mmCIF file of C-alpha atoms in Angstrom:
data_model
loop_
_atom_site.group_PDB
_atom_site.id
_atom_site.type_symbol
_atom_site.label_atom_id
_atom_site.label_comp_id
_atom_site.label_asym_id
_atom_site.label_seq_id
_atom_site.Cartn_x
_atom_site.Cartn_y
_atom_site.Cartn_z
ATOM 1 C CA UNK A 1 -38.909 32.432 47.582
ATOM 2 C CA UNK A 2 -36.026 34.101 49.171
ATOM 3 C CA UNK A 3 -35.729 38.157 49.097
ATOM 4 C CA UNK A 4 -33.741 38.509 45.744
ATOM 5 C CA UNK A 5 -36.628 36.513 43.698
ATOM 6 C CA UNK A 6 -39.200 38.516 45.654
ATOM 7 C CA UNK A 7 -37.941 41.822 44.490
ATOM 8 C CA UNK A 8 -37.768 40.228 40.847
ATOM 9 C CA UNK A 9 -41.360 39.328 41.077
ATOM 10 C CA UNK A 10 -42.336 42.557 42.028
ATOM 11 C CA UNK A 11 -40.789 44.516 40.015
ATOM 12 C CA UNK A 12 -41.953 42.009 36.929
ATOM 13 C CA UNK A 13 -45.359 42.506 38.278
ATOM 14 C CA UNK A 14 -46.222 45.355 39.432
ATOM 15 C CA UNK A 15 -44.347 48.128 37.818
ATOM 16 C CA UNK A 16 -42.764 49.839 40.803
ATOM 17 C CA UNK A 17 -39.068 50.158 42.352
ATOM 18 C CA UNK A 18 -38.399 49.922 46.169
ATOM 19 C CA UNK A 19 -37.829 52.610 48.057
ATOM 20 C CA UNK A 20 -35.526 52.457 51.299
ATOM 21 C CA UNK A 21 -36.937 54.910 53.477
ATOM 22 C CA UNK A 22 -35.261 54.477 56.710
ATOM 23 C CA UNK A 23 -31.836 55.949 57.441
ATOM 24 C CA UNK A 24 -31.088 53.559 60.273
ATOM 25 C CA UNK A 25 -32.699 50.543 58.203
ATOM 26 C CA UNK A 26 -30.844 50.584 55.280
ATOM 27 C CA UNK A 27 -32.244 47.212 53.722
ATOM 28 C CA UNK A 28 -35.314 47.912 54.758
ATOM 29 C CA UNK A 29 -37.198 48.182 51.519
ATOM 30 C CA UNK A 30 -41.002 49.947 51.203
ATOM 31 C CA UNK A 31 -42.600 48.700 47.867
ATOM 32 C CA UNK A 32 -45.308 51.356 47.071
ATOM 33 C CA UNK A 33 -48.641 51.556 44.853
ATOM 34 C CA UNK A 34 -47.896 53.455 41.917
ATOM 35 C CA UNK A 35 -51.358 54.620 41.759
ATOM 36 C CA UNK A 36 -51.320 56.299 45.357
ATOM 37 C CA UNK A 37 -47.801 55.360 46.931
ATOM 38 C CA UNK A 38 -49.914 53.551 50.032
ATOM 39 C CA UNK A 39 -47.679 50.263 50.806
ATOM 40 C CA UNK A 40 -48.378 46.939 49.711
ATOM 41 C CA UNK A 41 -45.112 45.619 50.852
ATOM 42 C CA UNK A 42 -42.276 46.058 53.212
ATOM 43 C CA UNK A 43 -39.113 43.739 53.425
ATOM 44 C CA UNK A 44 -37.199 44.043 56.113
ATOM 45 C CA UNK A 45 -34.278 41.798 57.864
ATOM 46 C CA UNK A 46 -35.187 41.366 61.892
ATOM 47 C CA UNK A 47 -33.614 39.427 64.127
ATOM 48 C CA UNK A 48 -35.544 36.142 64.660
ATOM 49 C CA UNK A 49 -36.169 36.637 68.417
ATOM 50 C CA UNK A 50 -38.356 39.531 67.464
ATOM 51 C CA UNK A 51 -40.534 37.414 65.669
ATOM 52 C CA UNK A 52 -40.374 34.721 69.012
ATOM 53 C CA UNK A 53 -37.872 32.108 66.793
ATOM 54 C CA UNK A 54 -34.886 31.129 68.582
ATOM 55 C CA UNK A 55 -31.284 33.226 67.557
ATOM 56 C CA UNK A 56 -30.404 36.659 66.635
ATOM 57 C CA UNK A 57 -29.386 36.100 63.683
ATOM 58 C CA UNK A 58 -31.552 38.201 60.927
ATOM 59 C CA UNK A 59 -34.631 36.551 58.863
ATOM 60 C CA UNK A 60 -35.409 38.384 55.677
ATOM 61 C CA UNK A 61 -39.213 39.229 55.710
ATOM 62 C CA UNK A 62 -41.839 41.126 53.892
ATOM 63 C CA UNK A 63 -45.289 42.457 55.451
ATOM 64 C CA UNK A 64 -48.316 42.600 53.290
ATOM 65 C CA UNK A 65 -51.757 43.876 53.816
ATOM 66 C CA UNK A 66 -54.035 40.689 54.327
ATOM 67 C CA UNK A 67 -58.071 40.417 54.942
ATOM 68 C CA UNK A 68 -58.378 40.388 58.539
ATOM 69 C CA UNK A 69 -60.718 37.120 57.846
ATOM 70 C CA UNK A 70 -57.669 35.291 56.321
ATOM 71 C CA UNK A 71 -55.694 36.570 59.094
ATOM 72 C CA UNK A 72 -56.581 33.251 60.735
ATOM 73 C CA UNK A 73 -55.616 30.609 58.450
ATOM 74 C CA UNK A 74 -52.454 31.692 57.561
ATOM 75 C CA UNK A 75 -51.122 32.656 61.512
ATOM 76 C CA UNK A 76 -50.735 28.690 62.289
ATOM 77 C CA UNK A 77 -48.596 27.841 59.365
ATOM 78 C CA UNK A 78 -45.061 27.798 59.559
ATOM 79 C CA UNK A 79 -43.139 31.276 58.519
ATOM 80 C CA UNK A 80 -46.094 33.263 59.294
ATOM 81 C CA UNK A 81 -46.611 35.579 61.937
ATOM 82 C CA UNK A 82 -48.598 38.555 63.232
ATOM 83 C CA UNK A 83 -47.232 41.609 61.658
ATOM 84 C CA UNK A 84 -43.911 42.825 62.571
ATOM 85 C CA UNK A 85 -44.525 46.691 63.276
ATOM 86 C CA UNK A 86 -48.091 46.912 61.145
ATOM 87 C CA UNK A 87 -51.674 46.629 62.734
ATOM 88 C CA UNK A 88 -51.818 43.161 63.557
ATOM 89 C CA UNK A 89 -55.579 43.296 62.779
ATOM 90 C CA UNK A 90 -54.759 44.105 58.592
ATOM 91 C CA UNK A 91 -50.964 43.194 58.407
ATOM 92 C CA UNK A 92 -49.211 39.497 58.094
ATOM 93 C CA UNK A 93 -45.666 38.815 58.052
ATOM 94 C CA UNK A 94 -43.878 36.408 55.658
ATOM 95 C CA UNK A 95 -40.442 34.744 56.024
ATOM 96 C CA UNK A 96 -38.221 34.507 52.812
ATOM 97 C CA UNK A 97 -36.425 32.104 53.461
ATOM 98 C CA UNK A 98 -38.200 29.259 51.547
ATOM 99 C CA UNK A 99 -40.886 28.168 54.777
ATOM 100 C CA UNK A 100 -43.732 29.889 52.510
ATOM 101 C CA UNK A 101 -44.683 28.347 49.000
ATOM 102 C CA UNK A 102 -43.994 30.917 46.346
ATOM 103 C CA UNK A 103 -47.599 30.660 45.224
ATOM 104 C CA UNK A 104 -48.979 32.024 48.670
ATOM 105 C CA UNK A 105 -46.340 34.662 48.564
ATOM 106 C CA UNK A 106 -47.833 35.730 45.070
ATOM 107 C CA UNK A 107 -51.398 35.515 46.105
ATOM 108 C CA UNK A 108 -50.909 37.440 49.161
ATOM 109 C CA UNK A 109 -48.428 40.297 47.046
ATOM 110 C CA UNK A 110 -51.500 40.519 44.830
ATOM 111 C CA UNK A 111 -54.551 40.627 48.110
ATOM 112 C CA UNK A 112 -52.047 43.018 49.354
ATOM 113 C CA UNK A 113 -51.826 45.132 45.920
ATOM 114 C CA UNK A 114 -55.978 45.036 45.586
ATOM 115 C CA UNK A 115 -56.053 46.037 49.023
ATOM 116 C CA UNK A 116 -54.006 49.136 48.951
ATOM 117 C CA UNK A 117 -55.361 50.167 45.296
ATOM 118 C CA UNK A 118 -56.908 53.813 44.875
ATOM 119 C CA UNK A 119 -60.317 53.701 45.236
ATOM 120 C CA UNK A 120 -62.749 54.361 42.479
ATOM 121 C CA UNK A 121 -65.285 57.116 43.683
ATOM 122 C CA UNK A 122 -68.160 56.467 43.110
ATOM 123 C CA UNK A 123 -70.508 59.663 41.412
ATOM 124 C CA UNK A 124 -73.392 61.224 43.664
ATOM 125 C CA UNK A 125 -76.617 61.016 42.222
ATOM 126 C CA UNK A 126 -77.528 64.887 40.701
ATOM 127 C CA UNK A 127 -73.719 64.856 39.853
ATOM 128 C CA UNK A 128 -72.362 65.807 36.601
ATOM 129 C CA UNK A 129 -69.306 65.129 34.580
ATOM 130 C CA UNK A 130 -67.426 67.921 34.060
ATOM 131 C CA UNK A 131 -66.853 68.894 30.201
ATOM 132 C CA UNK A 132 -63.079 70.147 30.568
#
């Protein structure tokens, strides 16, 4: 899945629009919950020596909120890596360039998603529901 297809899915998926928030980043691209606005995803273009690959040359990639447990598995498979700029410890990053099957790409946009959901509150006992 390269960035272009990416942006499709999300928008055909999720029912939000990027937002660019960064001045100096102009393709940097924040895709945000629409129930809260927290982040699920962040697609950026870095330079590939940031991410310890060989040549400047940029590497479209998106960051997504992952289990820390999973964290594991996907780190030693090609076009992952820890997160670029995110808490290593809850963040992944993802090439787009086609290294990553477009089903993990989809099941991580969606772990990402549940992961950065409002949560329900739950009632205290002795609580009541208000009658507006």
């Amino acid at each position: 899945m390269n960035r272009k297809e990416f942006e499709k899915f999300i928008s055909d998926n999720y029912s939000c629009e990027a937002d660019f928030p960064w001045i100096k980043y102009p393709n940097f691209e924040v895709f945000r919950h629409p129930g809260n606005k927290k982040w699920f995803a962040i697609v950026m273009d870095i330079p590939k020596e940031k991410l310890g690959l060989q040549g400047k040359d940029l590497l479209d990639v998106v960051n997504f909120k992952c289990d820390p447990i999973m964290l594991g598995s996907f780190l030693g498979k090609p076009g992952y890596f820890p997160a670029y700029h995110m808490n290593k410890e809850n963040w992944i990053t993802v090439s787009l360039n086609g290294t990553v099957p477009d089903n993990e790409i989809k099941i991580l946009s969606d772990m990402s998603f549940s992961a950065t959901a409002p949560k329900i509150r739950k009632k205290k006992s002795g609580e009541r529901k208000s009658s507006d």
